[in-house]
XYZ file of C-alpha atoms in Angstrom:
746
model
C 0.000 0.000 0.000
C 1.051 3.657 -0.295
C 1.218 6.247 2.497
C -1.828 8.004 1.015
C -3.985 4.967 1.851
C -2.883 5.143 5.492
C -3.103 8.933 5.710
C -6.715 8.961 4.478
C -7.796 6.776 7.435
C -9.319 8.222 10.642
C -6.438 9.676 12.742
C -4.141 8.806 9.777
C -3.637 5.239 10.991
C -4.594 1.566 10.966
C -4.685 0.331 14.596
C -4.536 -3.353 15.579
C -5.610 -4.503 12.113
C -5.016 -7.894 10.454
C -3.157 -7.661 7.144
C -3.837 -10.443 4.612
C -0.700 -12.228 3.378
C -0.481 -13.647 -0.134
C 2.274 -15.373 -2.101
C 3.492 -13.056 -4.910
C 4.668 -16.098 -6.916
C 1.349 -17.948 -6.666
C -1.658 -15.635 -6.787
C -4.098 -18.547 -7.178
C -3.222 -19.922 -3.712
C -5.461 -17.530 -1.741
C -4.716 -16.257 1.774
C -1.435 -17.454 3.330
C -2.069 -16.058 6.797
C -2.488 -12.762 8.679
C -0.246 -10.375 10.568
C -1.588 -7.928 13.151
C -0.068 -4.436 12.904
C -0.350 -0.728 13.615
C 0.588 1.688 10.831
C 0.451 5.456 11.263
C 1.518 8.319 9.019
C 1.934 11.572 10.950
C 3.554 14.939 10.420
C 6.858 15.742 12.085
C 6.271 16.520 15.753
C 2.669 15.201 15.772
C 1.653 12.556 18.304
C 0.037 9.260 17.346
C -3.415 9.164 18.914
C -4.257 5.701 20.237
C -7.946 4.747 19.794
C -10.066 3.839 22.837
C -9.366 0.473 24.502
C -13.030 -0.450 24.038
C -12.259 -1.515 20.462
C -9.822 -4.218 21.572
C -12.549 -6.740 22.456
C -13.109 -7.367 18.757
C -9.436 -7.630 17.841
C -9.432 -11.377 17.409
C -12.318 -11.182 14.953
C -9.925 -11.307 12.001
C -12.518 -11.079 9.226
C -14.198 -8.083 10.876
C -10.913 -6.297 11.556
C -8.911 -6.569 8.349
C -6.333 -3.995 7.317
C -8.505 -2.541 4.545
C -9.974 0.941 4.104
C -13.718 1.285 4.563
C -15.696 0.266 1.487
C -13.100 -2.209 0.177
C -14.385 -5.809 0.235
C -12.509 -8.476 2.243
C -12.544 -10.798 -0.773
C -10.568 -8.997 -3.451
C -9.902 -10.296 -6.941
C -6.614 -10.198 -8.795
C -6.330 -7.820 -11.731
C -3.863 -6.803 -14.394
C -2.993 -3.109 -14.794
C -1.828 -2.295 -18.328
C 0.119 0.969 -18.769
C 0.739 1.465 -22.495
C 3.596 3.807 -23.402
C 3.274 4.938 -27.018
C 5.587 7.883 -27.650
C 6.925 11.200 -26.349
C 7.557 14.652 -27.817
C 9.337 17.879 -26.926
C 12.110 16.431 -24.734
C 14.788 18.926 -23.601
C 18.512 18.631 -24.279
C 20.031 16.356 -21.615
C 23.814 16.650 -21.992
C 24.360 14.808 -18.746
C 27.522 13.013 -19.862
C 30.689 15.114 -19.600
C 32.371 12.744 -22.047
C 29.664 13.440 -24.623
C 30.409 17.161 -24.383
C 34.146 16.525 -24.678
C 33.566 14.282 -27.697
C 31.379 16.930 -29.269
C 34.022 19.631 -28.686
C 36.970 17.611 -30.054
C 35.416 15.512 -32.815
C 32.579 17.882 -33.740
C 30.050 15.066 -33.567
C 26.645 16.687 -33.183
C 24.343 13.796 -32.374
C 21.326 13.956 -30.077
C 22.336 13.284 -26.517
C 19.062 12.040 -25.077
C 18.603 8.279 -24.575
C 15.079 8.189 -23.111
C 13.121 5.361 -21.537
C 9.961 5.327 -19.406
C 9.874 3.895 -15.894
C 6.526 3.033 -14.287
C 6.137 2.431 -10.528
C 3.029 1.008 -8.889
C 2.281 -0.873 -5.703
C 5.942 -1.163 -4.699
C 6.991 -2.560 -8.082
C 8.829 -1.072 -11.017
C 8.799 -1.707 -14.759
C 10.523 0.072 -17.612
C 10.457 0.303 -21.389
C 13.407 -0.148 -23.724
C 15.889 2.736 -24.213
C 15.460 4.733 -27.437
C 18.943 5.904 -28.369
C 19.540 9.549 -29.349
C 15.951 10.653 -29.809
C 13.944 13.756 -28.893
C 10.751 12.139 -30.270
C 11.046 8.529 -29.083
C 8.481 5.878 -30.090
C 8.144 2.851 -27.774
C 4.746 1.186 -28.297
C 5.312 -1.001 -25.234
C 3.132 -1.848 -22.267
C 4.129 -2.379 -18.647
C 1.857 -4.892 -16.878
C 1.372 -5.075 -13.092
C -0.589 -7.853 -11.374
C -2.224 -6.628 -8.169
C -5.380 -7.194 -6.123
C -8.368 -5.043 -6.997
C -9.233 -2.566 -5.633
C -5.529 -1.917 -4.917
C -4.244 -0.271 -1.727
C -2.064 1.951 -3.927
C -3.844 4.959 -5.391
C -1.135 6.371 -7.668
C 0.850 5.186 -10.664
C 4.136 7.040 -11.129
C 5.212 7.465 -14.767
C 8.650 8.944 -15.388
C 10.635 9.666 -18.555
C 14.313 9.097 -17.754
C 17.569 9.672 -19.620
C 19.791 6.580 -19.735
C 23.380 7.407 -18.890
C 26.398 5.231 -18.149
C 27.182 7.199 -14.984
C 23.817 8.288 -13.630
C 20.279 8.018 -15.044
C 18.245 11.147 -14.353
C 14.538 12.000 -14.554
C 13.437 14.203 -17.455
C 9.873 14.535 -16.161
C 7.343 12.802 -13.889
C 3.576 12.366 -14.047
C 1.325 10.809 -11.391
C -1.897 9.043 -12.376
C -4.487 9.116 -9.576
C -6.627 5.960 -9.896
C -9.535 7.650 -8.079
C -9.785 10.203 -10.897
C -9.809 7.659 -13.733
C -12.341 5.202 -12.250
C -15.640 5.161 -10.384
C -16.771 2.600 -7.830
C -20.437 3.689 -7.790
C -23.471 1.712 -9.028
C -22.746 2.751 -12.615
C -19.005 2.712 -12.023
C -16.152 1.795 -14.338
C -12.699 0.266 -13.975
C -9.634 2.551 -14.215
C -9.185 3.727 -17.804
C -7.198 6.508 -19.449
C -6.384 7.590 -22.983
C -4.782 7.097 -25.362
C -4.064 10.689 -24.272
C -1.134 13.068 -24.087
C -0.048 13.988 -20.566
C 2.247 16.958 -19.993
C 5.307 16.767 -17.767
C 6.826 19.749 -15.991
C 10.065 20.284 -14.114
C 13.182 22.442 -14.144
C 14.033 24.930 -16.884
C 15.019 23.459 -20.231
C 18.461 25.095 -20.199
C 20.931 22.343 -19.375
C 23.418 22.754 -16.515
C 25.707 20.027 -15.194
C 24.382 20.375 -11.640
C 20.662 21.108 -11.999
C 19.619 22.780 -8.740
C 15.956 22.111 -9.588
C 16.320 18.390 -10.435
C 13.783 17.588 -7.671
C 11.100 19.219 -9.845
C 11.788 16.670 -12.607
C 11.144 13.924 -10.027
C 7.692 15.396 -9.350
C 8.646 17.090 -6.061
C 7.326 20.659 -6.078
C 5.704 22.769 -8.777
C 7.348 22.458 -12.183
C 8.637 25.726 -13.652
C 8.884 24.630 -17.287
C 7.367 22.240 -19.842
C 9.689 19.196 -20.123
C 7.933 16.758 -22.447
C 4.605 15.202 -23.218
C 3.893 11.498 -23.259
C 1.190 9.568 -25.115
C -0.087 6.856 -22.762
C -3.130 4.747 -21.978
C -4.223 2.726 -18.943
C -6.572 -0.256 -18.765
C -7.468 -2.780 -16.050
C -8.599 -6.392 -16.529
C -10.054 -8.451 -13.668
C -8.510 -11.943 -13.750
C -10.253 -15.268 -13.528
C -7.716 -17.076 -11.318
C -9.371 -20.457 -12.004
C -8.438 -20.210 -15.676
C -5.564 -22.606 -16.536
C -3.638 -20.133 -18.737
C -3.408 -17.489 -15.990
C 0.123 -16.329 -15.159
C 0.445 -16.963 -11.434
C 3.230 -14.510 -10.593
C 2.914 -10.797 -9.746
C 6.203 -10.099 -11.501
C 6.122 -7.005 -13.750
C 5.962 -7.775 -17.484
C 6.879 -5.573 -20.461
C 5.431 -6.364 -23.919
C 5.224 -4.664 -27.333
C 1.847 -3.207 -28.413
C 0.533 -2.038 -31.778
C 1.261 1.490 -32.962
C -1.345 4.269 -32.806
C -1.157 6.110 -36.115
C -3.740 8.766 -35.243
C -5.167 9.972 -31.951
C -8.846 10.846 -31.737
C -8.981 10.865 -35.561
C -6.717 13.905 -35.680
C -3.369 14.169 -37.428
C -0.890 17.025 -37.919
C -1.486 19.405 -40.822
C 1.203 19.044 -43.489
C 2.668 22.485 -42.733
C 3.132 21.450 -39.114
C 4.739 18.114 -40.004
C 7.101 19.990 -42.287
C 8.175 22.291 -39.440
C 8.085 19.595 -36.741
C 5.685 21.481 -34.503
C 4.270 19.701 -31.478
C 0.693 18.455 -31.446
C -2.002 17.468 -33.912
C -4.925 19.215 -35.500
C -7.507 18.822 -38.204
C -7.394 22.097 -40.053
C -6.103 25.668 -40.037
C -9.163 27.069 -38.248
C -8.620 24.816 -35.240
C -5.141 26.074 -34.455
C -4.717 27.418 -30.951
C -2.845 30.631 -30.198
C -0.911 30.267 -26.969
C 1.458 32.506 -25.025
C 4.616 30.425 -24.743
C 8.374 30.750 -24.551
C 9.684 29.862 -27.989
C 10.041 32.108 -31.036
C 8.417 30.684 -34.155
C 7.772 32.009 -37.666
C 4.128 32.139 -38.663
C 2.892 30.953 -42.040
C 1.693 33.149 -44.936
C 4.043 36.070 -44.381
C 2.623 36.874 -40.918
C 4.686 38.584 -38.258
C 7.252 36.508 -36.371
C 5.811 35.517 -32.980
C 7.119 37.665 -30.168
C 7.430 35.695 -26.933
C 9.339 38.236 -24.819
C 9.077 41.954 -24.131
C 11.969 44.248 -25.148
C 14.658 44.657 -22.427
C 14.041 47.737 -20.314
C 15.892 49.479 -17.507
C 13.941 49.452 -14.228
C 13.362 52.624 -12.184
C 12.968 53.137 -8.452
C 11.519 55.873 -6.268
C 12.697 54.509 -2.903
C 15.546 52.007 -3.631
C 13.353 49.193 -2.261
C 11.059 48.475 -5.182
C 11.813 48.861 -8.868
C 9.304 49.229 -11.677
C 9.377 48.893 -15.432
C 7.929 52.066 -16.987
C 5.020 50.397 -18.789
C 2.880 53.511 -18.547
C 0.995 54.523 -21.701
C 2.932 51.953 -23.782
C 1.948 48.335 -23.116
C 4.114 45.661 -24.803
C 2.342 42.633 -26.326
C 3.661 39.075 -26.637
C 2.009 36.140 -28.363
C 2.804 32.811 -29.930
C 1.033 30.390 -32.222
C 1.208 26.664 -31.484
C -0.617 23.495 -32.552
C -2.310 21.004 -30.205
C -4.978 18.427 -30.846
C -8.377 19.913 -30.122
C -9.378 18.758 -26.635
C -11.072 21.976 -25.519
C -14.191 20.097 -24.435
C -12.360 18.547 -21.476
C -11.214 21.964 -20.292
C -14.603 23.594 -20.910
C -16.346 21.037 -18.668
C -13.657 21.556 -16.041
C -14.081 25.353 -16.217
C -17.853 25.103 -15.761
C -17.444 23.055 -12.571
C -14.648 25.291 -11.260
C -16.809 28.389 -11.694
C -19.687 26.774 -9.774
C -17.168 25.779 -7.058
C -15.687 29.320 -6.923
C -19.141 30.858 -6.429
C -19.972 28.274 -3.776
C -16.679 28.891 -1.929
C -17.221 32.655 -1.974
C -20.761 32.237 -0.662
C -19.733 29.813 2.117
C -16.971 32.238 3.198
C -19.607 34.980 3.410
C -21.813 32.783 5.622
C -18.863 31.951 7.904
C -17.980 35.644 8.179
C -21.605 36.541 9.092
C -21.597 33.843 11.806
C -18.129 34.868 13.079
C -19.012 38.572 13.346
C -22.446 37.711 14.796
C -24.288 39.683 12.117
C -27.963 39.029 11.429
C -29.508 36.376 9.170
C -26.673 34.003 8.094
C -29.452 31.540 7.162
C -30.691 33.908 4.415
C -27.242 34.050 2.811
C -26.857 30.247 3.028
C -30.241 29.736 1.373
C -29.124 32.036 -1.442
C -25.838 30.119 -1.817
C -27.664 26.771 -2.096
C -30.134 28.230 -4.602
C -27.194 29.494 -6.708
C -25.568 26.035 -6.506
C -28.692 24.179 -7.698
C -29.111 26.621 -10.637
C -25.411 26.194 -11.549
C -25.645 22.389 -11.461
C -28.745 22.445 -13.652
C -26.999 24.741 -16.172
C -23.972 22.407 -16.243
C -26.147 19.388 -17.047
C -27.819 21.338 -19.888
C -24.504 22.458 -21.434
C -22.719 19.106 -20.979
C -25.714 17.165 -22.313
C -25.569 18.718 -25.776
C -21.950 17.564 -26.061
C -22.354 14.153 -24.474
C -21.502 12.370 -27.727
C -18.844 14.844 -28.874
C -16.900 15.150 -25.641
C -15.628 11.604 -25.435
C -13.005 10.416 -27.803
C -11.559 8.151 -25.149
C -13.521 5.818 -22.894
C -12.596 7.987 -19.896
C -14.008 11.101 -21.631
C -17.340 9.355 -22.168
C -17.493 7.910 -18.656
C -16.458 11.215 -17.024
C -19.160 13.181 -18.840
C -21.840 10.643 -17.859
C -20.738 10.366 -14.214
C -20.220 14.140 -13.771
C -23.702 14.816 -15.199
C -25.202 12.283 -12.762
C -23.204 13.760 -9.874
C -24.055 17.393 -10.726
C -27.750 16.571 -11.147
C -27.767 14.780 -7.784
C -25.882 17.663 -6.111
C -28.345 20.214 -7.503
C -31.321 18.216 -6.143
C -29.671 17.812 -2.722
C -28.847 21.546 -2.553
C -32.484 22.375 -3.323
C -33.663 20.025 -0.582
C -31.164 21.282 2.037
C -32.154 24.877 1.217
C -35.689 24.207 2.521
C -34.212 22.876 5.799
C -31.995 25.903 6.566
C -33.249 27.588 9.738
C -31.570 29.857 12.272
C -30.751 26.903 14.570
C -29.616 24.535 11.746
C -27.401 26.931 9.792
C -24.063 25.502 11.058
C -25.045 21.877 10.298
C -26.246 22.758 6.797
C -23.074 24.810 6.217
C -21.008 21.654 6.845
C -23.077 19.743 4.267
C -22.548 22.529 1.732
C -18.779 22.364 2.346
C -18.891 18.681 1.308
C -20.391 19.814 -2.021
C -17.364 22.082 -2.508
C -14.933 19.164 -2.072
C -16.930 17.034 -4.524
C -16.950 19.834 -7.114
C -13.188 20.400 -6.900
C -12.561 16.664 -7.290
C -14.847 16.446 -10.349
C -13.304 19.532 -11.968
C -9.750 18.153 -11.917
C -9.182 16.806 -15.448
C -6.942 13.664 -15.458
C -6.325 13.649 -19.235
C -4.145 16.727 -19.521
C -4.214 18.228 -22.986
C -2.966 21.794 -23.548
C 0.202 22.581 -21.536
C 0.255 25.338 -18.922
C 1.649 28.804 -19.636
C 4.871 29.934 -17.940
C 5.827 33.583 -17.552
C 9.432 34.337 -16.600
C 11.124 37.575 -15.654
C 14.543 37.654 -17.320
C 17.616 39.724 -16.422
C 20.975 39.409 -18.234
C 19.618 36.272 -19.947
C 18.981 34.631 -16.551
C 15.579 33.471 -15.344
C 14.816 35.324 -12.111
C 11.218 34.546 -11.098
C 8.176 32.921 -12.678
C 4.422 32.416 -12.643
C 2.646 29.287 -13.866
C -0.863 29.760 -15.247
C -3.105 26.757 -16.049
C -4.071 26.932 -19.721
C -7.716 26.183 -18.895
C -7.889 29.412 -16.821
C -7.231 31.575 -19.901
C -9.033 29.446 -22.526
C -11.631 31.289 -24.621
C -15.105 30.019 -25.469
C -18.111 31.747 -27.019
C -20.133 30.253 -24.120
C -19.428 32.357 -21.028
C -19.577 29.475 -18.504
C -16.948 27.513 -20.465
C -14.451 30.386 -20.662
C -11.471 30.303 -18.281
C -11.871 32.535 -15.220
C -8.893 34.746 -16.223
C -9.405 34.782 -20.001
C -9.649 38.275 -21.471
C -9.179 40.022 -18.110
C -6.450 42.190 -16.631
C -5.117 40.154 -13.732
C -2.468 40.807 -11.074
C 0.082 37.985 -11.187
C 2.747 37.593 -8.503
C 5.993 36.010 -9.599
C 7.857 33.624 -7.282
C 11.258 31.977 -7.045
C 11.557 28.473 -8.550
C 11.935 25.225 -6.574
C 13.315 25.205 -3.038
C 14.272 28.891 -3.290
C 10.561 29.711 -3.084
C 10.351 28.373 0.484
C 11.513 30.537 3.379
C 11.467 34.320 3.950
C 13.437 35.142 0.759
C 10.934 33.273 -1.381
C 7.820 34.468 0.465
C 8.288 38.126 -0.417
C 6.759 39.375 -3.661
C 9.430 38.947 -6.346
C 7.459 40.996 -8.868
C 3.863 42.013 -9.464
C 2.635 41.998 -13.062
C -0.631 43.362 -14.409
C -1.278 40.928 -17.279
C -3.946 40.442 -19.890
C -4.071 36.822 -21.130
C -6.068 35.115 -23.868
C -5.780 31.607 -25.337
C -8.097 30.548 -28.128
C -8.641 29.208 -31.607
C -7.023 31.009 -34.494
C -10.463 31.610 -36.020
C -11.543 33.488 -32.847
C -8.483 35.736 -32.632
C -10.460 38.805 -33.748
C -11.978 38.747 -30.226
C -8.742 38.534 -28.278
C -8.485 42.250 -27.315
C -12.165 42.631 -26.403
C -11.655 42.393 -22.635
C -8.959 45.095 -22.396
C -9.729 48.456 -20.762
C -10.788 50.929 -23.489
C -8.823 53.912 -24.711
C -5.915 52.335 -26.634
C -4.641 52.190 -30.187
C -2.789 49.235 -31.673
C 0.752 49.600 -33.015
C 1.642 46.797 -35.444
C 5.054 45.960 -36.829
C 5.584 46.954 -40.472
C 5.237 43.822 -42.591
C 4.696 43.051 -46.234
C 2.853 40.057 -47.593
C -0.582 38.472 -47.107
C -2.311 38.174 -43.730
C -1.655 41.811 -42.742
C -5.106 42.334 -41.251
C -4.671 39.554 -38.702
C -1.232 40.563 -37.390
C -1.465 41.073 -33.610
C -0.106 44.374 -32.222
C 3.408 44.646 -30.775
C 2.378 47.588 -28.555
C -0.816 49.157 -27.246
C -0.709 52.927 -26.728
C -3.148 54.281 -24.132
C -4.121 57.890 -24.763
C -6.475 58.012 -21.764
C -4.835 58.725 -18.420
C -6.418 59.190 -14.988
C -4.544 60.745 -12.041
C -5.307 59.638 -8.478
C -4.233 60.139 -4.900
C -4.010 56.955 -2.813
C -4.543 57.205 0.941
C -3.514 54.242 3.045
C -4.930 54.526 6.571
C -2.632 52.112 8.397
C -4.193 51.742 11.816
C -2.841 48.575 13.438
C -1.848 44.923 13.053
C -2.390 42.057 15.465
C -0.983 38.576 16.155
C 2.088 39.156 13.996
C 4.836 36.546 13.621
C 7.490 36.798 16.368
C 10.773 37.373 14.532
C 13.079 38.117 17.496
C 14.431 35.767 20.149
C 12.498 37.827 22.731
C 9.272 36.448 21.248
C 8.426 39.897 19.864
C 9.159 41.906 16.708
C 10.029 45.488 15.758
C 7.494 45.726 12.937
C 6.949 48.197 10.134
C 4.780 47.958 7.018
C 5.690 48.792 3.432
C 2.824 49.658 1.077
C 3.344 49.536 -2.673
C 0.925 50.509 -5.419
C 1.638 51.026 -9.108
C 5.156 52.565 -9.252
C 5.037 54.007 -5.702
C 5.916 52.683 -2.249
C 6.029 54.070 1.300
C 6.696 52.737 4.807
C 5.156 53.222 8.231
C 7.294 53.984 11.263
C 8.999 51.132 13.156
C 7.356 50.201 16.483
C 9.640 48.340 18.886
C 8.940 45.058 20.695
C 5.334 44.330 19.828
C 3.232 41.800 17.932
C 0.227 44.171 17.885
C 1.577 47.498 16.559
C -0.738 50.525 16.435
C 0.685 52.857 13.801
C -2.399 55.086 13.377
C -0.629 56.527 10.350
C -1.824 57.950 7.038
C 0.379 57.291 3.992
C -0.464 59.583 1.058
C 0.602 58.676 -2.502
C 0.302 61.659 -4.851
C 0.169 61.680 -8.657
C -0.648 58.009 -9.158
C -1.200 57.581 -12.907
C -3.464 54.800 -14.194
C -4.343 54.199 -17.847
C -7.732 53.393 -19.321
C -11.297 54.641 -18.988
C -12.275 56.078 -15.616
C -15.420 53.915 -15.281
C -13.450 50.689 -15.843
C -10.813 51.662 -13.271
C -13.572 52.414 -10.784
C -15.089 48.952 -11.206
C -11.790 47.062 -11.044
C -8.938 49.031 -9.407
C -5.388 47.611 -9.228
C -4.262 45.635 -6.172
C -2.365 47.213 -3.264
C 0.400 45.083 -1.734
C 1.393 45.485 1.926
C 4.485 43.700 3.278
C 5.502 43.538 6.929
C 9.081 43.427 8.175
C 10.949 43.145 11.460
C 13.583 45.890 11.704
C 16.941 44.560 12.925
C 19.665 46.798 14.314
C 22.211 44.961 12.141
C 21.593 43.646 8.616
C 18.482 43.967 6.497
C 14.928 43.784 7.782
C 13.400 40.291 8.140
C 10.208 39.464 6.273
C 7.167 38.806 8.500
C 4.309 38.456 6.007
C 2.196 40.140 3.341
C -1.380 40.925 2.410
C -3.306 42.339 -0.557
C -6.095 44.917 -0.653
C -8.294 46.748 -3.163
C -8.945 50.463 -2.567
C -12.356 52.140 -2.460
C -12.420 54.509 -5.458
C -13.956 57.995 -5.656
C -14.218 59.600 -9.098
C -14.265 63.380 -9.609
C -17.990 63.575 -10.158
C -18.886 61.604 -6.996
C -19.507 63.202 -3.591
C -17.196 62.344 -0.689
C -19.701 61.100 1.854
C -21.632 58.123 3.275
C -22.163 55.270 2.701
C -18.872 54.658 0.843
C -16.732 57.454 2.286
C -14.819 57.700 4.447
C -14.055 53.989 3.999
C -14.551 51.642 6.936
C -11.512 50.046 8.525
C -11.276 46.378 7.497
C -9.223 43.391 8.625
C -6.890 41.866 6.005
C -5.345 38.412 6.566
C -1.524 38.455 6.570
C 0.240 35.440 5.016
C 3.753 34.091 5.536
C 4.175 31.538 2.762
C 1.041 29.372 3.003
C 0.598 30.050 6.734
C -1.386 32.870 8.309
C 0.731 35.389 10.242
C -1.667 37.919 11.738
C -4.139 40.546 10.524
C -3.941 44.176 9.377
C -6.634 46.721 10.296
C -6.604 49.404 7.601
C -8.584 51.384 5.032
C -7.511 52.331 1.514
C -9.077 55.015 -0.692
C -8.178 56.098 -4.211
C -9.343 59.618 -5.078
C -9.421 60.811 -8.677
C -7.720 64.174 -9.122
C -9.470 66.584 -11.530
C -7.263 68.298 -14.111
C -8.365 71.854 -13.256
C -6.101 73.155 -10.435
C -8.831 75.231 -8.758
C -11.088 72.165 -8.788
C -8.254 70.169 -7.225
C -7.841 72.704 -4.422
C -11.570 72.783 -3.634
C -11.916 69.004 -3.837
C -8.987 68.352 -1.492
C -10.233 70.916 1.059
C -13.695 69.301 0.966
C -12.266 65.806 1.367
C -9.896 66.936 4.131
C -12.661 68.666 6.107
C -14.884 65.606 5.825
C -12.370 62.831 6.210
C -10.181 63.672 9.169
C -12.848 63.914 11.913
C -14.584 60.821 10.531
C -11.422 58.741 10.613
C -10.707 59.922 14.162
C -14.191 58.799 15.215
C -13.706 55.408 13.540
C -10.439 54.802 15.338
């Protein structure tokens, strides 16, 4: 069994359970005895909780006390797990042999230096394909066969592409297949099945170095920071009849050849793509996907060369703490065209469920906040949340139903659509029923039931047959990769149906870059490395006329000069905004509480740094406290934002606040950070209730993934009129109104 099986048990343990023993060389022989054991999986420093002694009376009832998770039958059958490895594409250069580099330097031999094979691990056993010498597009057409009891006590299959080397084999990329996501044990359930489908593998950057500091990422430990390869695989399970005379009795791993797959899902590469060795397949020109990526490629038909990076630019600073790139009225554009087989339907279904889950999560957080702050009528909000959920589920069933025959090109596609429709329909009915039972005295119980819906939705939305790779955005300096963001492709995928569109497609979004691998953990990695305001869009070539539709208005497109056909469809290299709004930001920094203790005294000497757009300011340092009261107003003048005033009012940029402990020697130590959105007042709006002056609010402070206190503050963004006399009158009016009000609030 794997540790996940143990960890998912009550108290993360099996206690005084009888494990069934079987002979791995004779699976037809049945049970060979039992061993009683305790197995616990706990976090470092956690105690193992021993269950009550009352349970021990039944310990000698072996059949009733087997070491099996709940729901798994005592009599399990043997099964064969077939993992078919067809081929791989897009492998990186793996010059891991020093001798190969020496040979290349002296003899000039320029052969490929990747010798890939695939290793599959499952249930404590390991099998591997043959090695394909010197190939970046290896073809195996082999299957690895495991014999194991069904259902197995291992939930994951580990598939790894490795580079064979005389000195040291290394992982190129790793993918985990979760059996729970490719099977269903319900009444209308199905055995684990997957593909044939491409799965994407991620890991360290594709630039080869002899000592790769991010090699752990290629082994599947941590979030990958680059696309490494994609692998065409399939999985099938066959329940064995152990009475049959031709059954192979041993559980030893077998490797066999399988027939080639010439086309996947009836889709093959267009001839122009084959000619240029692009990755992926597609039916026709109109089904090409445009994707932001990291490789320069020439487009067909005399189009502009794809631009995948912004021009180098010198950063500026106003306070020597934060630097900014002067992307003011000029906004650089990057884009790339790439080809993938058309599996949008999988991602559309996933997006629909994620959006329902996001709304549900937001609503449940509202209910919890109402209960926590003891405000009136949490039951009304919960009833509204459940009503919204049942409507969302019904809409999903309607949209998925019209594609029920189109969505599935693999067996798993077909089964997933059917089971998710059943599940969503059932969830919608249950939500409707629970809604009628929500009363003032039952609100907490019903809230718990609704939280179970959220878990089910997130599980259903996770698509096991990965198709389009994720998008990586890197900040470069002197040709070195400094910090990155990874954006799931489904989040920016365009559809003409609103529910199917990715949540960040065609929207300006604040993206926070982070350090790769282990560097991202610890105070140096927890600080904001860079904040980008990005507009992302991923869609079919035929829909590219719509790709700028979500941008704030007030810009003109600057296109590169180019001769030849296809001029009308050339994307811009720059957007010039001729509409500018000037604001004053006021950060009312009142106090923080329960901050992280950075000093050995158990206290900190905290100060806060607020940054917004190209500006930043700090509060004063307060010594030896975890609950500092600054009661300080930070004023940011002449903040320039580009776009139409009404759009900025509806969706203002994010304010970042970081907290530090001031040390007498050395630089300040990071405590945590939080984000806020300001309340905006435009010129033509009065400064008065109910929106102004803004109420003080609590903002959760985070240190990595952990909470590290709360900030009590208010942020307001006031538009400055262009007429100087108007400015003077407006500021006097705001000053007269605001100061006494803020004093009263505090």
